[in-house]
Every structure is written in structure tokens, then in C-alpha cells.
């Protein structure tokens, strides 16, 4: 059979070659089981390591605790009935976790009761599964049988096949045949025949499916399953694992949905890749596409705030951090490949290791204190499978928990979980989120909040452009909120300069998201005299008269302004649609000085935004929470600049990070902003020159010319 | 001279006796200088301890750093000109800190440059001080000369006399005479003659003054100064240190202004007492009034949330915790007296020790790991100098950071910094402040916020009854907000039962704060089946028809209610006065089920308040921030029950702490309240019986009879 592969030709041909030579998959049968992640030949050295490496020991203890509790409760495999959050749903999720842990424990302490428990549960599933039709609560076009979503079923298989692998040699031939014929092959058939659409789809849900099926192929010695997993059910490379790696990660290892989903999507990629590495090392899967899977992990680790939480853009639960079960596989597997001592630092914070050779290596290295502090660097990360769909830039100064991080996002839309947030930014400083991205409107797994699903306000607020720290034209969202249109075109990186400790700048543009309006934004992070400044220049070019809004959200408390504003006796919503209906108009100023400024406090730090105003500029204080009948939105303070443009308009502002409140000594330092005046000295199509005149008579000048930024201080 | 002392007669006579025997103060001249806190005879052992005990070493390094920086900058003693926060004010504060540290450093490393620096600065002050009249920016009836407030001047003396003591033996006789005659005696004269009103006042400002003067007396060998410090300028015991101890602390060691000010007030008490102990051990000052000074420290440590922050009632800055410079003296001195290993735990968290024998002992014990975890206990603390002015109760269950703490306040008003908060409560759980007390409306030392002073909203909001979690009658504050009236009468403790791990209850009443209205509140903390419940019964007896409001503030996010409410399209203030003008009416419900409930989330925990409603009951959601033109108030969510009463009315509610959201695993447990119905089964003047019927068909019954509470579970 001739397979037609349309991706990177050289490598694909190589793989084809390997496959034709190895169609009997001999390596599997020779080495014995388990063979997927925990390998038979490593079991003894892992056992030996238990008494030596405390994280390995405690990780096994955790698994034993789960398995013991499961054995005590007994096997229960309920008939599928409930949607997510309901009893049968949660029970089936619990079951695969229990089988997985019991399988590992059996391998590492040899007690048969654990293997017997897994066998009993697999038998119960083998009894149930053949009787099942599609799940009664199916909610979309890809339902499962055990679960309302096929996705959950794929995850079930990824765990369950590892449990089966662990007890494979404990089972008789007959028992294996029974489980394989009545359960495992049936599940694989469901994925590869009944729901081949999802299986072949280039989407992270597909990755869970191919990982489950491919790993099942390895355990069962079924090379067709493996080939389908790698190349799609059509075996032509139009889908499958390699295509997914090609398409879902940018060459820099960025996943278009953003870090919150990258964390989740990464797990099946890493686990399946490790299984491939263990059993088909000839594939060199970790070197595929220039080692993009390893980069996907290390890039994701960079996409975090100083406390380890993922930058919460797009649909994201803000609490989620790199201390997450899924990312355990990422850090451990990457360490197993290249012994990067910085990854080790994250693994240590995760507090747990994989029960595998990788986990052994991590636990050993941590025991020996080999972990170096993880260092977050200034970085430009390109988006798009070819790296040509915009990206995300992190400007960073300072170190560790106090590092200041300016995140500037000009990536592609990111599909269904993407937000309409072109050219938005976020700011972290002094251990706090200063200028936040809202993330998702969702209380994950909190039943009372729409069963823990995305809330209506995720669409009516969180996805809208006005919910982000970026330009809104005519009070509408990018692409009028049309995701399909937004997915087609991304912003463009104009230039970036990130190799300087005290001056970093990135510039990007978007000419598509608003009809008739082009704009670019240049954001610079500058350190000078113990203070840091963000200089923000937005150049708008509008064919028609357009209203321009520049919202910015802040955590903390307004301290003072250098202008008069009025807070109304009665608060009304700022608008009626596109997210504006959720903003209370909390304060208003229409007479502004040429350089206006607002100081607020977040945590123990002070922040001052200064901006250039003219007679058209209005300023609003906003507060999130209007038209929110069920308290689905968090109460968040905001500011908004409003002006009008026809032709070219430049919005210039500066955000200064300064001073400190020490709650122990009660001492307050530098609580006032230093910028006295902003002036735009030059403003042509090619050149902009902005001068910040400081109260101490010094001047900071930003000069932009021909896609290059220069800084002068005098 | 016959001294008439009107306090504890026995002890006073003893002290008089001691004084007449020791009027030459012989112990001082024999042992040499320094003699106040750091004593000459301990210097060598402290030096020896430096290399052994890391906290001692690092504390000296901190002092060296301050002193070195000061020497580098040189001596500057500006002419007094500015109010608090201004240059001359801050400079004089800095100066005494520098002298104090340089003096200690000189003693511990022997380098003369430090002594010379102190001498030079003392000379500069001796040059300036005799020329000074009252401070030009005096703002109240007790101004200083160097500072706008006499209080600052007293603090200056407490530090400066210690610095002088440290370099005493370095100075020539002539130098001493110069400094003493032109500076120290002049300052003492200012306090004891010109401003004898403040000096003799039984008030913590007076304590700083007597501490400074008394310690100066010890260093100068002037027994009259010491006597004035102990017995007032009239030497008759009508004021002075002993009277202050008698009057300002309750027998339980509670200070009427509350923990935030107790922290501050304690420092001169502890420092002066230690100086007395060192030089007049016959006084047995630490045993005075049954050892109340030691109790004042340990009681204060108990008046903290699990993170060490002081309960923020009355005027309090909420960030302030036991890791505070003033309390360093408290923990170190108490440890020096009784080697309490729990105090040691706090000292360790403070991260620094005194440079004295006490600090040596603390650093040594910590080096040897002798610190036991500080344990917060259920406690009733009586207020009032005789212990008869109400008090504060802490009901506590669980341990360490997760401990649940219900703080019930029925203390006296607490003078000028007191709030009108009779029978209010606060709740901490799971490491968070769940139902907070607002504390003070003040941004301490933030110049842009009224120079860092108390804000107008401290009076218009924070002090008012409606700003607290307690009953408001007819939308007015206790005593109509009249502090003098409020100071006269305190609430009454009815009973307390705190010796049970799963059921604690305290009951208190107030028959004075609202004319024509008596009320009592019983609050119980109950643990049952992994959940904790606060049962709250308020019995009101009103002669006339009165409106009753029960506000409660919450941190976090409303999750759900079991009743319909309406959030208005346009938000208005809830009232026009007494704090109500600052509350936005955010939501409203007038048709309530018999048992109504609201669930919210704070941090990772869930909380449900359920309450008995009738056809008169209304429920409001509120939001702080109306009529706040300068953003002086924090945005805080609230709830309020409103009803009417004539004759007897019982308000019954239950606050349940339940469940958990795990942001790492994303698992949510028990996010729903368990109370299905509340029923008042018995309600006579002597007996109340309240039954909580749980969803799992169990029942929790609280039975109150004759000032006793019983709990039944079935």
C-alpha cells in the first residue's frame, strides 16, 4: 500500500520507510509488558529508587492510597446515564484513575490484589461496553458511549490501556482475549469506524483519540491501529498524530487555543509520544518538526506569571498553574529527554513524579539538588503551524517573583475558545496581576453555575473585545464577533527587540479585524531610576469617522487622579451590547489636562497611567457587573479612554510601576507617578517620537522609525 | 513626702517602700552603661552568640546596614517645619532610628565611628532643641517641638535615650553634661512641665512619654524623673505608668482600643517595663496586676487570624500582623521572662530579634529548634480595667492555617478609635477572611489619600454600625454615633461555653446602645460531618415599632440563592445617612421562602447563609462605593436582611462552611449547602430551640435555656 503523506516530505518518507520495515512491530513482543510508559525493564531500578528518592516514594504512596481506597469501595461500573458532573459520568472518570493507579502499584509492589482489581473492573467494562449505544445525554456531534462526550471516552482509553498494559502478564491468554475482544477492540472500533470524523480531525480532541488507539495498538501488537493513529483512518496522513503535531503547534511550540488549553492538549501528545519513543525509537518522534513537542512544554512553562499561573487569555480558568497533573507528564518526559535542570525546578513544584523511568530520573535529580531556578525570559513566540500567524510577546525585567512581565498578544484567534482580543496586553508586577485579562466566565465544575460549564456571560462579556485591554472601534468587537472570520486572518508582527535588560519593545498590527480600520500598537517596557514604564502607542487609520475606546482593567484601588471626575449618584450600564452592557459607568471626566494621569494601588505597589488627551478625549471609570442577574461575573474595576478618529489618530499612554507600601514597617515609598508631561514631538507615517518629561526634569524619549525603536534618556 | 496611691493598695505600698529604700537608685551607678535594655554585663555573651545564632547575626547586620547608611549620609537635624509625612518630620523619625541602631552597633562591634555618629547627632539636637518653641504645624492640644504631635516626640525620646545609654561610657563627663543639660533634661522638662497634661493622662500617648522620661531618669540617675514616670508629675499615682497599666489593660490583658492599637501601645509598656526589671527588679513590674503585661502580649497574639493579621476591628489597618517591629519587643521580652516556646514561634516569623539578652535567648532557642507551633485557642477575653466591660470571644475549630475562627465582639467602645459595632462578628476559615470587618478607612502614609490620615469615610462609613456584621435599628448607629455616650456603657457577657471541640457558644446582650431596644445575640460554632455551622440567634425587644437591619459583608463571589432576586438596571444608594449612603443597592428580594439561603465562594471554600424569613423579611445585596467621590472606600459586597419588630423578635440564621474547589485537580467537593430548613421549635423568654433539618435527613438542634446552650444531633 502506498501512503500519500502531505506534510514535511523528508521526514514522512523516513517514517514510511520505518513502518514498512517494522510492520510486525517486533520490538513490542520482545521486551514484554508493560511497554507503554512504565517499561518492564525499568521496574527494578524504579523499585530500587523508592527508598532513595523521596518524591518517587511519595508519588507511589499517593497511587497506593488511591488504589487501596478503590479496592475497599469495590468495583462499580454504572450504566451510562448522566451528563458531565453527574454520578455515572464522575464514576467512570474515577474508575480509569483507579485502574491506572492500581496497575502501576501492581508493577511496583507486586501485590496481586491490585492486578486482580484491574482485571475485575476490565471484566465489568467488557460486560457492559458491547451493550452500549450512544450516550443518552449526547450534547454535540461527537458523543461517546460511556460518556456524553467522545473526548471523555478517549481519555478513558488513554488511562485504561496503561492499566491493562501493567497487568498484561498477570492475565491468562484467555483473559486477555476476553478483554481485548469485548472491550478494547470495541472501543477502538468505535473511534476508528463509528466516530472516525473526530478521530481524523486535526484538533486536540482527536489527539486523545489517536493516543488511546495508538497505545492500544502497541499493547495488542496491532500495527494497523498504530498506523491509523499516526496517519488517520484513511492511512493517508490527512489526519492522525503527525498531522496534528504539524498543524496544532507552531514551530515555536505554541498551541493556538492558548496556554490554558495547551496544558490540557499537551498531555496526550506527550504520553503518546513517549510510548512511541519507547517502542518505536526509530521514529524519533521527539525530533519531529524540529523537536516541537519538547518546545511545546518549555514554551508553555514560559507562558506563566511569576506564581506559575498560565497567562489567562482566551477561555481560561485563571487559577490554573503549571502545578497541574497534565503538565507532570510534560516536565518529566522533557527531563527524561534532555535533563534540563530548569524543567526540574517546575517538576519539584509539582510535588509528584511519574511512576516511570522519567519520574525516577526527576526524583533522583531533585534529591541531589540539581534543580536550577526556572528563569522566565523575554520572548517572542510565533503562532501558526508555519509560524506566520502573529504570536505572543513577553517583555520581562527583574527576577523571580518580583519580575515585571508585559504580555502582548497578537496571535491568531485560537478557534472556538479564542477571544476577540487582538493586540491586547496584560501586566504582572511585584508578584501580582496588575492589569488582568478576564479569562473565561466559568466556574469550573461548580454545579450551581450552569453545571460548571461556560456561562452565558462568557459569550456576552468575556469573549468580547471590550473585555480586553485593547482598542475597540465603534463599540463593536473584532470581526463583529464572528469566529470563523476571525480564524482566517491573524495580526502581524512588525518588529521586536527583546535582548536588552532595560529597554524592550514589540510592535504589531491588524488590518482585518475592523472593516475600514488599520491599526498598529507598539509597546515598550523601560526601566529607569528604580521605576519601570510601559510606553504604549496605538496608531489608528480609519477611512470613516470612528469612535475609539481603549479599555483597561485593574486590580486594586484607585488612589488619585490629576483631573476632576464625577461619580454619578445613580449608576447605569455604559452600553447595551458587545459586552458594554456589563459595565457600570462608575465615573466620568470630559475636561482633561493635556497629560492626564490616574494612580492606583495593587497589592503593595503603586501604578500610574498617564495619557495624552485632547478636547475629544473622555475618560471613564467602569465596574463590571451590570446586567449580570446571577452574579456570574467577577467585580472588576476598569478605566476607558474614548475618542474619535478619521484618518490617522495616535493614542499615547504610559503606565508606570513605582513605589511600595510596606505593611510591616508601614513605610510608603514613591507613591506618586513621575511623569509630568507626555509630548509627541514627531508624528509622521514612518517616524514617531514621544517624550516623557519627568518631575525630576529628566526626559525619556522613545523614537520609532522604520520598524525600529530607540530610547534616549537625558 | 507621703504619696497617696489610689490603685491596688497592697502593691502600691510595696512599691513605695522600695522607692524610699532605693531613692539613690544605686543599682544604676554600680553596673555601668548601657543599662536600659541592652545591658553592659550581657554584651560579651551577645557578641559570643553572633556566630552561633543566625537570627542574632542577621539582626545585627540589619542594624549595621542602617547605621552605615546613616554615617554615609551624615548628620542632618532640620529645623522643624513639616507635618506628618513632610520632610523635617520624616527626617527626625529617621534620625532616632539611626542613633538607636548606631548605639547598639557600637556596643556590639566596638567601632568608635558609630559612637561618634551618635554623639555628633546628639550635639546637633542639643544645639537646636533649646531654640525651639511649639511646632509650627501643631494640630491638636498636644503638640511637640521637634514634631507636630507630642506623641512623636515621646517616641523620639524612647529611642534616643537608648542610643545615649549605649554611648554613655564613650562620652566624657563634659560631653555628657552638655547633652544632658541642653537636650535630655530639656525634653524631659517639656514633657513633665509644659505638657504635663499629656504626660499624666491615662492614655497610650502618655505611656510613650512616661517611658521616655522614666528611662531618661535611669540613665541620668535621676530618681525624681523615675518617680514622675511611675506616679505622674504630681507623684500621687493619679497618672503615670502604674495607673496606665491598671486602667488601660483588662485583667485578661486586653486593651480597649483593640488589637491594632494594642500592638502599638504595647511597645512602650514592654520596653519601659524591661528597663524597670533590669534596674529595679524589686518592683517586680512583670508581676504587677497579676502579670498583666505578659498577658497583654500573649492575649494580643491570640487576637490574630491564622495568617497572623490582627483582627481588624475598630480603627485598624488590615494588613498589620504580628510580624511588626513593635511586637518584636513583646515576644522577645516575654520569652526572656518565661521561655514560652509558642511565643518563640511568633518570634521566628518576625525574622529578627532584639539586640539584647532577650534577643540572644530567642535566637539561641530558635537555632536549637525549640519553637513549638503557636496554637490559637477558643477564648473569652474580658474588657475593662476590672474585666467588667464586656469583651471579645473567639470560637475556634480546626488547626493551623485552616482553622475556622468566629470572632464575636461585645467589648467596650474603645474610645476615639472605637467603632459602633456592638455584638458584631467576623469569620475566618480555610486561610481566608470570609466575613470581614471593614477596619479603618485609611491608606496609612499614602500622601495622596489625605496625607495618609484617617479619611472622611472613616467617620461617614467605617465607624457606623451598618459597616459591621451586626444589628442596626432604624437605620441609625449605636448611641447615635456619640462616642462619649458609647464609652460609658458596654455590652454584657451572658454566658460562654468554649471547652468543646465541636460545639462552642457565646451569648451577649446590649440594652443601652439603642434607646428603647434591648437585644441579645447568641452565636454558636458547630462541627458536624466535615462541615461547620455558625448558628446565630438575635433576640430583639423593642418598645416601639422599629426597623431591623442585619448587614453582613462577604469576600468573594455569590454563587447561587434559593430565591429570586432582582438586580436593578440602575443602581442607587440604599440610604442617605449613617453609612447607608455608601451602599449601592445591588439586588433585592421581597418574596422569600421560609428558609432562604445564599451560597458564595471565598478563595477555594463555599459558604451558605440560611435564614428564617417571614412576610416582612426583605433581602438586599449591597456593594460598597456609593457617594465615594475619591475612591476612598474598598469595593466590598454585602447582604442585608431587613425586617420590622415591635415587642420581641427573633432573627435566626445559619452560616455553613462547606466544600472545596481544588484549582490543581479542578475537582469541586460539596459546593452546595446542607441546610434544608430552619425551624424555631420553641421560643419563650427563657428557652429557644432551633432545629436545622439537613438535606440528608439529619437534624442539628440548638437548645438555649437559662444561659446555657445544648446541642443535639440525630
Coordinates of N, CA and C in Angstrom, one line a residue, chain A residues 196-307:
Chain A
X196 N -15.1 8.1 13.2 CA -13.8 8.4 12.5 C -13.7 9.9 12.3
X197 N -14.8 10.6 12.2 CA -14.7 12.1 12.0 C -13.9 12.7 13.1
X198 N -14.2 12.4 14.3 CA -13.5 13.0 15.4 C -12.0 12.5 15.5
X199 N -11.9 11.2 15.2 CA -10.6 10.6 15.2 C -9.6 11.2 14.2
X200 N -10.2 11.5 13.0 CA -9.3 12.1 12.0 C -9.2 13.6 12.0
X201 N -9.9 14.2 12.9 CA -10.0 15.7 12.9 C -8.6 16.2 13.5
X202 N -8.1 17.3 12.9 CA -6.9 17.8 13.4 C -7.3 18.8 14.5
X203 N -7.3 18.3 15.7 CA -7.9 19.0 16.8 C -7.5 18.3 18.1
X204 N -7.4 18.9 19.2 CA -6.8 18.2 20.4 C -7.7 17.1 20.8
X205 N -9.0 17.2 20.6 CA -9.9 16.0 20.9 C -9.4 14.8 20.1
X206 N -9.1 15.0 18.9 CA -8.5 13.9 18.1 C -7.3 13.3 18.6
X207 N -6.4 14.2 19.3 CA -5.2 13.7 19.8 C -5.4 12.7 20.9
X208 N -6.4 12.9 21.8 CA -6.7 12.0 22.8 C -7.1 10.6 22.2
X209 N -7.9 10.7 21.1 CA -8.4 9.5 20.4 C -7.2 8.8 19.8
X210 N -6.4 9.4 19.1 CA -5.3 8.7 18.4 C -4.3 8.2 19.5
X211 N -4.1 8.9 20.5 CA -3.2 8.4 21.6 C -3.7 7.1 22.2
X212 N -5.0 7.1 22.5 CA -5.7 5.9 23.0 C -5.6 4.7 22.1
X213 N -5.9 5.0 20.8 CA -5.9 3.9 19.8 C -4.5 3.4 19.5
X214 N -3.6 4.4 19.4 CA -2.2 4.0 19.1 C -1.6 3.2 20.2
X215 N -1.8 3.6 21.4 CA -1.2 2.9 22.5 C -1.9 1.5 22.7
X216 N -3.2 1.4 22.3 CA -3.8 0.1 22.3 C -3.2 -0.8 21.3
X217 N -2.9 -0.2 20.2 CA -2.2 -0.9 19.1 C -0.9 -1.5 19.6
X218 N -0.1 -0.7 20.3 CA 1.2 -1.2 20.8 C 1.0 -2.3 21.8
X219 N 0.0 -2.2 22.7 CA -0.1 -3.2 23.7 C -0.7 -4.5 23.0
X220 N -1.6 -4.3 22.1 CA -2.1 -5.5 21.4 C -1.3 -6.0 20.3
X221 N -0.2 -5.3 20.0 CA 0.6 -5.7 18.8 C -0.1 -5.5 17.5
X222 N -0.9 -4.5 17.4 CA -1.8 -4.3 16.2 C -1.2 -3.1 15.4
X223 N -0.5 -3.4 14.4 CA 0.2 -2.3 13.7 C -0.8 -1.4 12.9
X224 N -1.9 -2.0 12.5 CA -2.9 -1.2 11.8 C -3.4 -0.1 12.7
X225 N -3.7 -0.4 13.9 CA -4.2 0.6 14.9 C -3.1 1.7 15.0
X226 N -1.9 1.3 15.1 CA -0.8 2.3 15.2 C -0.8 3.2 14.0
X227 N -0.9 2.6 12.8 CA -0.8 3.4 11.6 C -2.0 4.3 11.5
X228 N -3.2 3.8 11.9 CA -4.3 4.8 11.9 C -4.1 5.9 12.9
X229 N -3.5 5.6 14.0 CA -3.2 6.7 15.0 C -2.2 7.7 14.4
X230 N -1.3 7.2 13.6 CA -0.3 8.1 13.1 C -0.7 8.9 11.9
X231 N -1.6 8.2 11.1 CA -1.9 8.7 9.7 C -3.3 8.9 9.4
X232 N -4.2 8.7 10.3 CA -5.7 8.8 10.1 C -6.2 7.4 9.7
X233 N -7.5 7.3 9.8 CA -8.2 6.0 9.4 C -8.0 5.7 8.0
X234 N -7.8 6.8 7.2 CA -7.6 6.6 5.8 C -6.1 6.2 5.5
X235 N -5.3 6.3 6.5 CA -3.9 5.9 6.4 C -3.1 6.8 5.5
X236 N -3.7 8.0 5.1 CA -3.1 8.8 4.1 C -2.4 10.1 4.7
X237 N -2.3 10.2 6.0 CA -1.7 11.4 6.5 C -2.5 12.6 6.5
X238 N -3.8 12.5 6.1 CA -4.6 13.7 6.1 C -5.1 14.0 7.6
X239 N -4.9 13.1 8.5 CA -5.2 13.3 9.9 C -4.2 12.5 10.7
X240 N -4.5 12.2 11.9 CA -3.6 11.4 12.7 C -2.5 12.3 13.4
X241 N -1.7 11.6 14.2 CA -0.8 12.2 15.2 C 0.2 13.2 14.5
X242 N 0.8 12.7 13.4 CA 1.8 13.6 12.8 C 1.2 14.8 12.3
X243 N 0.1 14.7 11.6 CA -0.6 15.9 11.1 C -1.0 16.8 12.2
X244 N -1.4 16.2 13.3 CA -1.8 17.1 14.5 C -0.6 17.8 15.0
X245 N 0.5 17.1 15.1 CA 1.8 17.9 15.5 C 2.1 19.0 14.5
X246 N 2.0 18.7 13.3 CA 2.3 19.7 12.2 C 1.4 20.9 12.4
X247 N 0.1 20.6 12.6 CA -0.9 21.7 12.4 C -1.2 22.4 13.8
X248 N -1.1 21.7 14.9 CA -1.6 22.3 16.1 C -0.6 23.1 16.9
X249 N 0.7 22.8 16.6 CA 1.7 23.6 17.2 C 2.5 24.5 16.2
X250 N 2.8 25.7 16.6 CA 3.6 26.5 15.8 C 5.1 26.0 16.0
X251 N 5.9 26.3 15.0 CA 7.3 25.9 15.2 C 8.0 26.3 16.5
X252 N 7.4 27.4 17.2 CA 7.9 27.7 18.5 C 7.3 26.9 19.6
X253 N 6.4 26.0 19.2 CA 5.7 25.2 20.3 C 4.5 25.9 20.9
X254 N 3.9 26.8 20.2 CA 2.7 27.5 20.7 C 1.4 26.8 20.1
X255 N 0.5 26.7 21.0 CA -0.8 26.0 20.6 C -1.9 27.1 20.5
X256 N -2.6 27.1 19.4 CA -3.4 28.3 19.1 C -4.5 28.6 20.1
X257 N -5.0 27.6 20.8 CA -6.0 27.9 21.8 C -5.5 28.7 23.0
X258 N -4.2 28.7 23.1 CA -3.6 29.5 24.3 C -3.2 28.5 25.4
X259 N -2.5 29.1 26.4 CA -1.8 28.3 27.4 C -2.7 27.4 28.2
X260 N -3.9 27.9 28.6 CA -4.8 27.1 29.4 C -5.1 25.8 28.7
X261 N -5.5 25.9 27.4 CA -5.8 24.6 26.7 C -4.5 23.9 26.2
X262 N -3.4 24.6 26.1 CA -2.2 23.9 25.7 C -1.8 22.9 26.8
X263 N -1.9 23.4 28.0 CA -1.7 22.5 29.2 C -2.5 21.2 29.0
X264 N -3.7 21.3 28.7 CA -4.6 20.1 28.6 C -4.3 19.3 27.4
X265 N -4.1 20.0 26.3 CA -3.9 19.3 25.0 C -2.5 18.6 25.0
X266 N -1.6 19.1 25.7 CA -0.2 18.5 25.7 C -0.2 17.1 26.2
X267 N -1.0 16.8 27.2 CA -0.9 15.5 27.8 C -0.9 14.3 26.9
X268 N -1.9 14.2 26.0 CA -1.9 13.0 25.1 C -0.8 13.1 24.1
X269 N -0.4 14.3 23.7 CA 0.8 14.4 22.8 C 2.0 13.8 23.5
X270 N 2.2 14.2 24.7 CA 3.5 13.8 25.4 C 3.4 12.3 25.7
X271 N 2.3 11.8 26.2 CA 2.2 10.5 26.6 C 2.3 9.5 25.4
X272 N 1.6 9.9 24.4 CA 1.7 9.0 23.2 C 3.1 9.1 22.6
X273 N 3.6 10.3 22.6 CA 5.0 10.4 22.0 C 6.0 9.5 22.8
X274 N 5.8 9.5 24.1 CA 6.8 8.7 25.0 C 6.6 7.3 24.7
X275 N 5.3 6.9 24.5 CA 5.0 5.4 24.2 C 5.7 5.1 22.8
X276 N 5.6 6.0 21.9 CA 6.2 5.8 20.6 C 7.7 5.7 20.7
X277 N 8.3 6.6 21.5 CA 9.7 6.7 21.7 C 10.2 5.4 22.4
X278 N 9.4 4.8 23.3 CA 9.8 3.6 24.0 C 9.7 2.4 23.1
X279 N 8.8 2.4 22.1 CA 8.5 1.2 21.3 C 8.9 1.4 19.9
X280 N 9.0 2.6 19.4 CA 9.4 2.8 18.0 C 10.4 3.9 18.0
X281 N 11.6 3.7 18.6 CA 12.5 4.8 18.8 C 13.0 5.3 17.4
X282 N 12.9 4.4 16.4 CA 13.3 4.8 15.1 C 12.5 6.0 14.5
X283 N 11.4 6.1 15.0 CA 10.5 7.3 14.6 C 11.1 8.6 15.0
X284 N 11.9 8.6 16.0 CA 12.5 9.9 16.6 C 11.4 11.0 16.7
X285 N 10.3 10.6 17.3 CA 9.1 11.4 17.4 C 9.4 12.7 18.1
X286 N 10.3 12.7 19.0 CA 10.6 14.0 19.8 C 11.5 14.9 19.0
X287 N 12.0 14.4 17.8 CA 12.8 15.3 17.0 C 11.9 15.8 15.8
X288 N 10.7 15.3 15.7 CA 9.8 15.6 14.6 C 9.5 17.1 14.6
X289 N 9.5 17.7 13.4 CA 9.2 19.1 13.3 C 10.2 19.9 14.2
X290 N 11.4 19.6 14.1 CA 12.5 20.3 14.8 C 12.3 20.3 16.3
X291 N 11.8 19.1 16.8 CA 11.7 19.0 18.3 C 10.5 19.8 18.9
X292 N 9.5 19.9 18.1 CA 8.4 20.8 18.5 C 7.7 20.3 19.8
X293 N 7.6 19.0 20.0 CA 6.9 18.6 21.3 C 7.7 19.0 22.5
X294 N 9.0 18.9 22.5 CA 9.7 19.4 23.6 C 9.5 20.9 23.8
X295 N 9.6 21.6 22.7 CA 9.4 23.1 22.7 C 8.0 23.4 23.3
X296 N 7.0 22.6 22.9 CA 5.6 22.9 23.4 C 5.6 22.9 24.9
X297 N 6.4 22.1 25.5 CA 6.5 22.1 27.0 C 7.2 23.3 27.5
X298 N 8.4 23.5 27.0 CA 9.2 24.6 27.6 C 8.6 26.0 27.2
X299 N 7.9 26.1 26.1 CA 7.3 27.3 25.7 C 6.1 27.5 26.7
X300 N 5.4 26.5 26.9 CA 4.2 26.6 27.9 C 4.7 27.1 29.2
X301 N 5.8 26.5 29.7 CA 6.3 26.9 31.0 C 6.6 28.4 31.0
X302 N 7.0 29.0 29.9 CA 7.3 30.4 29.8 C 6.0 31.2 29.8
X303 N 4.9 30.6 29.4 CA 3.7 31.3 29.3 C 3.0 31.4 30.6
X304 N 3.7 31.7 31.7 CA 3.2 31.8 33.0 C 3.6 33.0 33.7
X305 N 2.8 33.4 34.6 CA 3.1 34.5 35.5 C 4.1 34.0 36.6
X306 N 4.7 35.0 37.3 CA 5.7 34.6 38.3 C 5.2 33.5 39.3
X307 N 3.9 33.4 39.6 CA 3.4 32.4 40.5 C 3.1 31.1 39.8

